[in-house]
Amino acid sequence: MTLRNTRRELSHVIAGRTVEGSPSDLPHLPFSKSENIFNVAAVAADLMMRILSSRRKLPPEERTQVLWKLAAYVSKAGVRQESPSFFTRSAHAAQFLVDKPRLITSRMGMGKIIELSLQGQRSRENRLAQERANRQELARAEPGFFIPSKYSAENAPPRPITWLSLDRNFRLEELVHPAHLVEEGVHMHHCLSWKTDDYWRSIRSGSRRIYSLRRGSEYLATFTHMDQSLTELTVRCAREDAVINALADAYRHIDRIYGPLGFALRDGNHSRLRAALAAHLDGP
């Protein structure tokens, strides 16, 4: 199937004949001479080659139908090169016809075929995007997973230290920049590193505050305070007395500023904190 052959067959179809030049029963096409037959023939040849590449034979009757549908579509819609381009639309249509060959000889027009093929393409793209998102969601749960970020730590101010333990080994830092959220999320393996914009909007609005418990370069726990409650607590620390004491004292500090705080934790770390408070301090 060459461009020259396709152009000849397309000329027959536009003139009301079959691709072989015999009279056709298909309706006459009001095909204007102003339409670019070279452009249409090039698209038609590409469409035919895509169908034939599936190793499916196209007998004269089916070639006549395909070219007539394409010419009717061009006659009605015109040859426009907007996005998606005419070539792109015809490529999707060719694959659609390969998957559903019965449509070649059906009453369905090329416009509808192209519409359905584009819908199918969008559905496939959405499904693949969702599958990628699901894979990324699973990967984020892996220890050491790194999330590339648009926020640079170089432009971030130092984290304000809001509390120091008596021995000055432990400190509570407030996260006041998006880069702080990313850094905390990467080291603590939680969602601050990939839901940065959502958390940052709530921090800027004043409805949420997030703190990090540190010891030297270690990241021990992340506290999230919102609506008079401790709503999230991620703990990544050893079960040693000094750390447990620091965890309880850090919570006490936040409670003195914003409290009395309630517990609205969605995970099991509330029991860890309650145990720390009960073991080392008076209850909150």
PDB file of C-alpha atoms in Angstrom:
ATOM      1  CA  MET A   1       0.000   0.000   0.000  1.00  0.00           C
ATOM      2  CA  THR A   2       1.840   3.080  -1.275  1.00  0.00           C
ATOM      3  CA  LEU A   3       0.887   6.739  -1.190  1.00  0.00           C
ATOM      4  CA  ARG A   4       0.399   6.669  -4.949  1.00  0.00           C
ATOM      5  CA  ASN A   5      -1.958   3.679  -4.764  1.00  0.00           C
ATOM      6  CA  THR A   6      -3.867   5.194  -1.833  1.00  0.00           C
ATOM      7  CA  ARG A   7      -4.236   8.490  -3.663  1.00  0.00           C
ATOM      8  CA  ARG A   8      -5.662   6.686  -6.712  1.00  0.00           C
ATOM      9  CA  GLU A   9      -8.076   4.627  -4.597  1.00  0.00           C
ATOM     10  CA  LEU A  10      -9.133   7.709  -2.620  1.00  0.00           C
ATOM     11  CA  SER A  11      -9.867   9.552  -5.883  1.00  0.00           C
ATOM     12  CA  HIS A  12     -12.114   6.654  -6.966  1.00  0.00           C
ATOM     13  CA  VAL A  13     -14.023   6.723  -3.663  1.00  0.00           C
ATOM     14  CA  ILE A  14     -14.505  10.497  -3.755  1.00  0.00           C
ATOM     15  CA  ALA A  15     -15.855  10.113  -7.314  1.00  0.00           C
ATOM     16  CA  GLY A  16     -18.468   7.620  -6.060  1.00  0.00           C
ATOM     17  CA  ARG A  17     -16.703   4.408  -7.045  1.00  0.00           C
ATOM     18  CA  THR A  18     -15.021   1.568  -5.195  1.00  0.00           C
ATOM     19  CA  VAL A  19     -11.268   1.449  -4.779  1.00  0.00           C
ATOM     20  CA  GLU A  20     -11.160  -0.724  -7.909  1.00  0.00           C
ATOM     21  CA  GLY A  21     -13.058   1.890  -9.921  1.00  0.00           C
ATOM     22  CA  SER A  22     -16.423   0.110 -10.206  1.00  0.00           C
ATOM     23  CA  PRO A  23     -19.716   1.817  -9.209  1.00  0.00           C
ATOM     24  CA  SER A  24     -20.294   2.057  -5.454  1.00  0.00           C
ATOM     25  CA  ASP A  25     -23.502   1.888  -3.417  1.00  0.00           C
ATOM     26  CA  LEU A  26     -22.107   4.282  -0.784  1.00  0.00           C
ATOM     27  CA  PRO A  27     -23.638   7.793  -0.552  1.00  0.00           C
ATOM     28  CA  HIS A  28     -22.119  10.528  -2.658  1.00  0.00           C
ATOM     29  CA  LEU A  29     -19.608  12.722  -0.832  1.00  0.00           C
ATOM     30  CA  PRO A  30     -19.826  16.524  -1.119  1.00  0.00           C
ATOM     31  CA  PHE A  31     -16.053  16.640  -1.255  1.00  0.00           C
ATOM     32  CA  SER A  32     -14.862  20.128  -2.171  1.00  0.00           C
ATOM     33  CA  LYS A  33     -12.046  20.495  -4.644  1.00  0.00           C
ATOM     34  CA  SER A  34     -10.496  22.941  -2.198  1.00  0.00           C
ATOM     35  CA  GLU A  35      -9.678  20.067   0.154  1.00  0.00           C
ATOM     36  CA  ASN A  36      -6.058  19.013  -0.106  1.00  0.00           C
ATOM     37  CA  ILE A  37      -6.221  15.553  -1.667  1.00  0.00           C
ATOM     38  CA  PHE A  38      -2.486  15.086  -1.143  1.00  0.00           C
ATOM     39  CA  ASN A  39      -2.794  15.664   2.617  1.00  0.00           C
ATOM     40  CA  VAL A  40      -5.848  13.419   2.919  1.00  0.00           C
ATOM     41  CA  ALA A  41      -4.174  10.704   0.859  1.00  0.00           C
ATOM     42  CA  ALA A  42      -1.066  10.817   3.069  1.00  0.00           C
ATOM     43  CA  VAL A  43      -3.205  10.371   6.190  1.00  0.00           C
ATOM     44  CA  ALA A  44      -5.220   7.638   4.485  1.00  0.00           C
ATOM     45  CA  ALA A  45      -2.037   5.782   3.495  1.00  0.00           C
ATOM     46  CA  ASP A  46      -0.747   6.013   7.070  1.00  0.00           C
ATOM     47  CA  LEU A  47      -4.073   4.729   8.423  1.00  0.00           C
ATOM     48  CA  MET A  48      -4.094   1.829   5.939  1.00  0.00           C
ATOM     49  CA  MET A  49      -0.503   0.882   6.720  1.00  0.00           C
ATOM     50  CA  ARG A  50      -1.240   0.824  10.456  1.00  0.00           C
ATOM     51  CA  ILE A  51      -4.166  -1.522   9.912  1.00  0.00           C
ATOM     52  CA  LEU A  52      -2.179  -3.742   7.535  1.00  0.00           C
ATOM     53  CA  SER A  53       0.747  -3.851   9.990  1.00  0.00           C
ATOM     54  CA  SER A  54      -1.492  -5.889  12.287  1.00  0.00           C
ATOM     55  CA  ARG A  55      -1.269  -8.600   9.612  1.00  0.00           C
ATOM     56  CA  ARG A  56      -4.938  -8.149   8.854  1.00  0.00           C
ATOM     57  CA  LYS A  57      -5.875  -8.239   5.173  1.00  0.00           C
ATOM     58  CA  LEU A  58      -8.052  -5.455   3.814  1.00  0.00           C
ATOM     59  CA  PRO A  59     -10.110  -6.649   0.848  1.00  0.00           C
ATOM     60  CA  PRO A  60     -11.350  -4.034  -1.676  1.00  0.00           C
ATOM     61  CA  GLU A  61     -14.754  -3.749   0.035  1.00  0.00           C
ATOM     62  CA  GLU A  62     -13.171  -2.869   3.389  1.00  0.00           C
ATOM     63  CA  ARG A  63     -10.626  -0.498   1.824  1.00  0.00           C
ATOM     64  CA  THR A  64     -13.525   1.285   0.132  1.00  0.00           C
ATOM     65  CA  GLN A  65     -15.354   1.570   3.461  1.00  0.00           C
ATOM     66  CA  VAL A  66     -12.322   2.905   5.340  1.00  0.00           C
ATOM     67  CA  LEU A  67     -11.480   5.490   2.675  1.00  0.00           C
ATOM     68  CA  TRP A  68     -15.108   6.552   2.348  1.00  0.00           C
ATOM     69  CA  LYS A  69     -15.395   7.043   6.127  1.00  0.00           C
ATOM     70  CA  LEU A  70     -12.194   9.065   6.162  1.00  0.00           C
ATOM     71  CA  ALA A  71     -13.226  11.207   3.174  1.00  0.00           C
ATOM     72  CA  ALA A  72     -16.677  11.793   4.691  1.00  0.00           C
ATOM     73  CA  TYR A  73     -15.044  12.888   7.949  1.00  0.00           C
ATOM     74  CA  VAL A  74     -12.745  15.312   6.132  1.00  0.00           C
ATOM     75  CA  SER A  75     -15.620  16.606   4.027  1.00  0.00           C
ATOM     76  CA  LYS A  76     -17.614  17.353   7.168  1.00  0.00           C
ATOM     77  CA  ALA A  77     -14.904  18.464   9.593  1.00  0.00           C
ATOM     78  CA  GLY A  78     -12.246  19.749   7.197  1.00  0.00           C
ATOM     79  CA  VAL A  79      -8.523  19.062   7.407  1.00  0.00           C
ATOM     80  CA  ARG A  80      -7.307  20.916  10.496  1.00  0.00           C
ATOM     81  CA  GLN A  81      -3.927  20.460  12.086  1.00  0.00           C
ATOM     82  CA  GLU A  82      -4.871  21.352  15.678  1.00  0.00           C
ATOM     83  CA  SER A  83      -3.922  19.101  18.571  1.00  0.00           C
ATOM     84  CA  PRO A  84      -4.438  16.222  18.371  1.00  0.00           C
ATOM     85  CA  SER A  85      -3.320  16.449  14.762  1.00  0.00           C
ATOM     86  CA  PHE A  86      -5.072  14.731  11.880  1.00  0.00           C
ATOM     87  CA  PHE A  87      -2.289  12.142  11.706  1.00  0.00           C
ATOM     88  CA  THR A  88      -2.543  11.473  15.445  1.00  0.00           C
ATOM     89  CA  ARG A  89      -6.306  11.081  15.320  1.00  0.00           C
ATOM     90  CA  SER A  90      -6.104   8.719  12.357  1.00  0.00           C
ATOM     91  CA  ALA A  91      -3.399   6.662  14.125  1.00  0.00           C
ATOM     92  CA  HIS A  92      -5.691   6.185  17.143  1.00  0.00           C
ATOM     93  CA  ALA A  93      -8.558   5.341  14.788  1.00  0.00           C
ATOM     94  CA  ALA A  94      -6.431   2.738  12.978  1.00  0.00           C
ATOM     95  CA  GLN A  95      -5.609   0.945  16.235  1.00  0.00           C
ATOM     96  CA  PHE A  96      -9.278   1.125  17.243  1.00  0.00           C
ATOM     97  CA  LEU A  97     -10.292  -0.489  13.935  1.00  0.00           C
ATOM     98  CA  VAL A  98      -7.641  -3.184  14.374  1.00  0.00           C
ATOM     99  CA  ASP A  99      -9.124  -4.003  17.787  1.00  0.00           C
ATOM    100  CA  LYS A 100     -12.714  -3.788  16.503  1.00  0.00           C
ATOM    101  CA  PRO A 101     -12.605  -4.779  12.803  1.00  0.00           C
ATOM    102  CA  ARG A 102     -16.386  -5.164  12.590  1.00  0.00           C
ATOM    103  CA  LEU A 103     -16.626  -1.357  12.697  1.00  0.00           C
ATOM    104  CA  ILE A 104     -14.951  -1.131   9.277  1.00  0.00           C
ATOM    105  CA  THR A 105     -18.140  -2.182   7.524  1.00  0.00           C
ATOM    106  CA  SER A 106     -20.538  -0.778  10.136  1.00  0.00           C
ATOM    107  CA  ARG A 107     -22.585   2.404   9.843  1.00  0.00           C
ATOM    108  CA  MET A 108     -20.365   4.158  12.377  1.00  0.00           C
ATOM    109  CA  GLY A 109     -18.628   7.172  10.886  1.00  0.00           C
ATOM    110  CA  MET A 110     -14.948   8.054  11.187  1.00  0.00           C
ATOM    111  CA  GLY A 111     -15.720  10.969  13.503  1.00  0.00           C
ATOM    112  CA  LYS A 112     -17.301   8.644  16.067  1.00  0.00           C
ATOM    113  CA  ILE A 113     -14.513   6.097  15.617  1.00  0.00           C
ATOM    114  CA  ILE A 114     -11.908   8.793  16.309  1.00  0.00           C
ATOM    115  CA  GLU A 115     -13.876  10.043  19.329  1.00  0.00           C
ATOM    116  CA  LEU A 116     -14.100   6.548  20.837  1.00  0.00           C
ATOM    117  CA  SER A 117     -10.439   5.837  20.096  1.00  0.00           C
ATOM    118  CA  LEU A 118      -9.356   9.051  21.871  1.00  0.00           C
ATOM    119  CA  GLN A 119     -11.570   8.183  24.845  1.00  0.00           C
ATOM    120  CA  GLY A 120      -9.911   4.778  24.999  1.00  0.00           C
ATOM    121  CA  GLN A 121      -6.470   6.378  24.839  1.00  0.00           C
ATOM    122  CA  ARG A 122      -7.314   8.771  27.683  1.00  0.00           C
ATOM    123  CA  SER A 123      -8.637   5.877  29.758  1.00  0.00           C
ATOM    124  CA  ARG A 124      -5.417   3.932  29.187  1.00  0.00           C
ATOM    125  CA  GLU A 125      -3.302   6.948  30.108  1.00  0.00           C
ATOM    126  CA  ASN A 126      -5.343   7.539  33.278  1.00  0.00           C
ATOM    127  CA  ARG A 127      -5.030   3.878  34.233  1.00  0.00           C
ATOM    128  CA  LEU A 128      -1.275   3.898  33.676  1.00  0.00           C
ATOM    129  CA  ALA A 129      -0.941   7.138  35.669  1.00  0.00           C
ATOM    130  CA  GLN A 130      -2.880   5.576  38.537  1.00  0.00           C
ATOM    131  CA  GLU A 131      -0.709   2.458  38.404  1.00  0.00           C
ATOM    132  CA  ARG A 132       2.429   4.631  38.533  1.00  0.00           C
ATOM    133  CA  ALA A 133       0.995   6.558  41.485  1.00  0.00           C
ATOM    134  CA  ASN A 134       0.203   3.309  43.273  1.00  0.00           C
ATOM    135  CA  ARG A 135       3.739   2.016  42.702  1.00  0.00           C
ATOM    136  CA  GLN A 136       5.182   5.280  44.012  1.00  0.00           C
ATOM    137  CA  GLU A 137       2.921   5.112  47.057  1.00  0.00           C
ATOM    138  CA  LEU A 138       4.257   1.648  47.837  1.00  0.00           C
ATOM    139  CA  ALA A 139       7.839   2.739  47.196  1.00  0.00           C
ATOM    140  CA  ARG A 140       7.481   5.640  49.607  1.00  0.00           C
ATOM    141  CA  ALA A 141       6.918   3.176  52.390  1.00  0.00           C
ATOM    142  CA  GLU A 142      10.351   1.653  51.748  1.00  0.00           C
ATOM    143  CA  PRO A 143      13.044   2.816  54.207  1.00  0.00           C
ATOM    144  CA  GLY A 144      15.479   5.236  52.634  1.00  0.00           C
ATOM    145  CA  PHE A 145      13.182   6.188  49.752  1.00  0.00           C
ATOM    146  CA  PHE A 146      14.144   9.653  48.457  1.00  0.00           C
ATOM    147  CA  ILE A 147      11.573  12.090  47.101  1.00  0.00           C
ATOM    148  CA  PRO A 148      12.961  14.686  44.662  1.00  0.00           C
ATOM    149  CA  SER A 149      11.617  18.078  45.670  1.00  0.00           C
ATOM    150  CA  LYS A 150      11.243  21.519  44.157  1.00  0.00           C
ATOM    151  CA  TYR A 151      12.097  23.026  47.564  1.00  0.00           C
ATOM    152  CA  SER A 152      15.789  23.586  48.199  1.00  0.00           C
ATOM    153  CA  ALA A 153      17.238  23.340  51.691  1.00  0.00           C
ATOM    154  CA  GLU A 154      19.768  25.999  50.669  1.00  0.00           C
ATOM    155  CA  ASN A 155      17.019  28.630  50.642  1.00  0.00           C
ATOM    156  CA  ALA A 156      15.442  27.525  53.914  1.00  0.00           C
ATOM    157  CA  PRO A 157      16.034  29.323  57.221  1.00  0.00           C
ATOM    158  CA  PRO A 158      17.348  27.338  60.194  1.00  0.00           C
ATOM    159  CA  ARG A 159      14.687  25.408  62.092  1.00  0.00           C
ATOM    160  CA  PRO A 160      13.640  27.373  65.213  1.00  0.00           C
ATOM    161  CA  ILE A 161      14.434  25.469  68.414  1.00  0.00           C
ATOM    162  CA  THR A 162      11.400  25.736  70.693  1.00  0.00           C
ATOM    163  CA  TRP A 163      12.527  23.459  73.517  1.00  0.00           C
ATOM    164  CA  LEU A 164      15.759  21.995  74.931  1.00  0.00           C
ATOM    165  CA  SER A 165      16.063  19.175  77.440  1.00  0.00           C
ATOM    166  CA  LEU A 166      17.823  19.960  80.724  1.00  0.00           C
ATOM    167  CA  ASP A 167      20.945  18.100  79.587  1.00  0.00           C
ATOM    168  CA  ARG A 168      20.695  19.872  76.189  1.00  0.00           C
ATOM    169  CA  ASN A 169      20.949  16.568  74.350  1.00  0.00           C
ATOM    170  CA  PHE A 170      17.405  16.729  72.980  1.00  0.00           C
ATOM    171  CA  ARG A 171      15.713  19.589  71.197  1.00  0.00           C
ATOM    172  CA  LEU A 172      12.339  20.308  69.658  1.00  0.00           C
ATOM    173  CA  GLU A 173      12.458  22.115  66.313  1.00  0.00           C
ATOM    174  CA  GLU A 174       9.503  23.711  64.551  1.00  0.00           C
ATOM    175  CA  LEU A 175       9.167  23.133  60.790  1.00  0.00           C
ATOM    176  CA  VAL A 176       8.600  26.564  59.252  1.00  0.00           C
ATOM    177  CA  HIS A 177       9.584  26.052  55.596  1.00  0.00           C
ATOM    178  CA  PRO A 178       8.589  23.549  52.877  1.00  0.00           C
ATOM    179  CA  ALA A 179      12.177  22.301  52.700  1.00  0.00           C
ATOM    180  CA  HIS A 180      11.957  21.438  56.397  1.00  0.00           C
ATOM    181  CA  LEU A 181       8.900  19.290  55.657  1.00  0.00           C
ATOM    182  CA  VAL A 182      10.668  17.459  52.829  1.00  0.00           C
ATOM    183  CA  GLU A 183      13.757  16.843  54.934  1.00  0.00           C
ATOM    184  CA  GLU A 184      11.688  15.544  57.851  1.00  0.00           C
ATOM    185  CA  GLY A 185       9.628  13.281  55.600  1.00  0.00           C
ATOM    186  CA  VAL A 186      12.690  11.763  53.936  1.00  0.00           C
ATOM    187  CA  HIS A 187      14.407  10.961  57.230  1.00  0.00           C
ATOM    188  CA  MET A 188      11.270   9.811  59.037  1.00  0.00           C
ATOM    189  CA  HIS A 189       9.827   7.934  56.032  1.00  0.00           C
ATOM    190  CA  HIS A 190       6.416   9.610  56.114  1.00  0.00           C
ATOM    191  CA  CYS A 191       4.151  11.717  53.945  1.00  0.00           C
ATOM    192  CA  LEU A 192       5.639  15.158  54.656  1.00  0.00           C
ATOM    193  CA  SER A 193       8.042  14.548  51.792  1.00  0.00           C
ATOM    194  CA  TRP A 194       5.380  13.963  49.137  1.00  0.00           C
ATOM    195  CA  LYS A 195       2.378  15.882  50.514  1.00  0.00           C
ATOM    196  CA  THR A 196       4.526  18.922  51.168  1.00  0.00           C
ATOM    197  CA  ASP A 197       2.244  21.493  49.524  1.00  0.00           C
ATOM    198  CA  ASP A 198      -0.845  20.315  51.431  1.00  0.00           C
ATOM    199  CA  TYR A 199       0.896  20.470  54.789  1.00  0.00           C
ATOM    200  CA  TRP A 200       2.582  23.773  53.989  1.00  0.00           C
ATOM    201  CA  ARG A 201      -0.737  25.432  53.104  1.00  0.00           C
ATOM    202  CA  SER A 202      -2.202  24.455  56.475  1.00  0.00           C
ATOM    203  CA  ILE A 203       0.924  25.683  58.288  1.00  0.00           C
ATOM    204  CA  ARG A 204       0.795  29.041  56.498  1.00  0.00           C
ATOM    205  CA  SER A 205      -2.883  29.411  57.352  1.00  0.00           C
ATOM    206  CA  GLY A 206      -2.034  28.933  61.028  1.00  0.00           C
ATOM    207  CA  SER A 207      -4.223  25.848  61.445  1.00  0.00           C
ATOM    208  CA  ARG A 208      -1.330  23.379  61.860  1.00  0.00           C
ATOM    209  CA  ARG A 209       2.075  23.259  63.517  1.00  0.00           C
ATOM    210  CA  ILE A 210       4.653  20.516  63.083  1.00  0.00           C
ATOM    211  CA  TYR A 211       7.610  19.819  65.357  1.00  0.00           C
ATOM    212  CA  SER A 212      10.602  17.503  65.133  1.00  0.00           C
ATOM    213  CA  LEU A 213      12.285  15.899  68.145  1.00  0.00           C
ATOM    214  CA  ARG A 214      16.038  15.674  67.529  1.00  0.00           C
ATOM    215  CA  ARG A 215      19.153  14.411  69.266  1.00  0.00           C
ATOM    216  CA  GLY A 216      22.249  15.617  67.498  1.00  0.00           C
ATOM    217  CA  SER A 217      21.777  14.538  63.879  1.00  0.00           C
ATOM    218  CA  GLU A 218      19.157  11.926  64.790  1.00  0.00           C
ATOM    219  CA  TYR A 219      15.500  12.304  63.851  1.00  0.00           C
ATOM    220  CA  LEU A 220      13.454  10.785  66.695  1.00  0.00           C
ATOM    221  CA  ALA A 221       9.816  11.850  66.371  1.00  0.00           C
ATOM    222  CA  THR A 222       7.470  14.174  64.471  1.00  0.00           C
ATOM    223  CA  PHE A 223       4.577  15.869  66.283  1.00  0.00           C
ATOM    224  CA  THR A 224       1.642  17.468  64.435  1.00  0.00           C
ATOM    225  CA  HIS A 225      -0.631  19.795  66.387  1.00  0.00           C
ATOM    226  CA  MET A 226      -3.968  20.851  64.905  1.00  0.00           C
ATOM    227  CA  ASP A 227      -7.321  21.962  66.312  1.00  0.00           C
ATOM    228  CA  GLN A 228      -6.298  21.642  69.978  1.00  0.00           C
ATOM    229  CA  SER A 229      -5.193  18.060  69.414  1.00  0.00           C
ATOM    230  CA  LEU A 230      -2.104  16.054  68.741  1.00  0.00           C
ATOM    231  CA  THR A 231      -3.251  14.646  65.403  1.00  0.00           C
ATOM    232  CA  GLU A 232      -0.131  12.818  64.192  1.00  0.00           C
ATOM    233  CA  LEU A 233       2.912  11.357  65.883  1.00  0.00           C
ATOM    234  CA  THR A 234       5.637   9.413  64.105  1.00  0.00           C
ATOM    235  CA  VAL A 235       8.218   7.811  66.383  1.00  0.00           C
ATOM    236  CA  ARG A 236      11.564   6.474  65.098  1.00  0.00           C
ATOM    237  CA  CYS A 237      13.561   6.120  68.275  1.00  0.00           C
ATOM    238  CA  ALA A 238      15.012   3.507  70.579  1.00  0.00           C
ATOM    239  CA  ARG A 239      13.126   2.418  73.658  1.00  0.00           C
ATOM    240  CA  GLU A 240      15.682   3.846  76.067  1.00  0.00           C
ATOM    241  CA  ASP A 241      14.765   5.850  79.141  1.00  0.00           C
ATOM    242  CA  ALA A 242      16.418   9.074  77.997  1.00  0.00           C
ATOM    243  CA  VAL A 243      14.550   9.051  74.687  1.00  0.00           C
ATOM    244  CA  ILE A 244      11.220   8.180  76.313  1.00  0.00           C
ATOM    245  CA  ASN A 245      11.706  11.006  78.815  1.00  0.00           C
ATOM    246  CA  ALA A 246      12.472  13.427  75.976  1.00  0.00           C
ATOM    247  CA  LEU A 247       9.397  12.289  74.046  1.00  0.00           C
ATOM    248  CA  ALA A 248       7.177  12.963  77.051  1.00  0.00           C
ATOM    249  CA  ASP A 249       8.849  16.294  77.890  1.00  0.00           C
ATOM    250  CA  ALA A 250       8.549  17.496  74.281  1.00  0.00           C
ATOM    251  CA  TYR A 251       4.833  16.689  74.292  1.00  0.00           C
ATOM    252  CA  ARG A 252       4.461  18.500  77.644  1.00  0.00           C
ATOM    253  CA  HIS A 253       6.074  21.577  76.128  1.00  0.00           C
ATOM    254  CA  ILE A 254       3.631  21.620  73.196  1.00  0.00           C
ATOM    255  CA  ASP A 255       0.759  21.004  75.603  1.00  0.00           C
ATOM    256  CA  ARG A 256       1.774  23.991  77.785  1.00  0.00           C
ATOM    257  CA  ILE A 257       1.756  26.305  74.750  1.00  0.00           C
ATOM    258  CA  TYR A 258      -1.381  25.122  72.970  1.00  0.00           C
ATOM    259  CA  GLY A 259      -3.088  22.881  75.501  1.00  0.00           C
ATOM    260  CA  PRO A 260      -4.720  21.291  77.024  1.00  0.00           C
ATOM    261  CA  LEU A 261      -4.300  19.007  74.041  1.00  0.00           C
ATOM    262  CA  GLY A 262      -6.465  16.060  73.191  1.00  0.00           C
ATOM    263  CA  PHE A 263      -5.306  12.890  71.466  1.00  0.00           C
ATOM    264  CA  ALA A 264      -6.621  12.497  67.920  1.00  0.00           C
ATOM    265  CA  LEU A 265      -3.942  10.114  66.679  1.00  0.00           C
ATOM    266  CA  ARG A 266      -4.729   7.805  63.776  1.00  0.00           C
ATOM    267  CA  ASP A 267      -1.932   5.322  64.504  1.00  0.00           C
ATOM    268  CA  GLY A 268      -0.719   3.250  67.412  1.00  0.00           C
ATOM    269  CA  ASN A 269       1.842   5.785  68.679  1.00  0.00           C
ATOM    270  CA  HIS A 270      -0.673   7.264  71.126  1.00  0.00           C
ATOM    271  CA  SER A 271      -0.068   4.225  73.357  1.00  0.00           C
ATOM    272  CA  ARG A 272       3.694   4.840  73.172  1.00  0.00           C
ATOM    273  CA  LEU A 273       3.239   8.453  74.255  1.00  0.00           C
ATOM    274  CA  ARG A 274       0.716   7.652  76.973  1.00  0.00           C
ATOM    275  CA  ALA A 275       3.108   5.044  78.370  1.00  0.00           C
ATOM    276  CA  ALA A 276       5.926   7.590  78.364  1.00  0.00           C
ATOM    277  CA  LEU A 277       3.779  10.150  80.173  1.00  0.00           C
ATOM    278  CA  ALA A 278       2.571   7.621  82.731  1.00  0.00           C
ATOM    279  CA  ALA A 279       6.036   6.161  83.381  1.00  0.00           C
ATOM    280  CA  HIS A 280       8.009   9.367  83.760  1.00  0.00           C
ATOM    281  CA  LEU A 281       5.595  12.231  84.460  1.00  0.00           C
ATOM    282  CA  ASP A 282       2.231  12.912  85.925  1.00  0.00           C
ATOM    283  CA  GLY A 283      -0.531  12.241  83.393  1.00  0.00           C
ATOM    284  CA  PRO A 284      -1.514  15.087  81.048  1.00  0.00           C
TER     285      PRO A 284
END
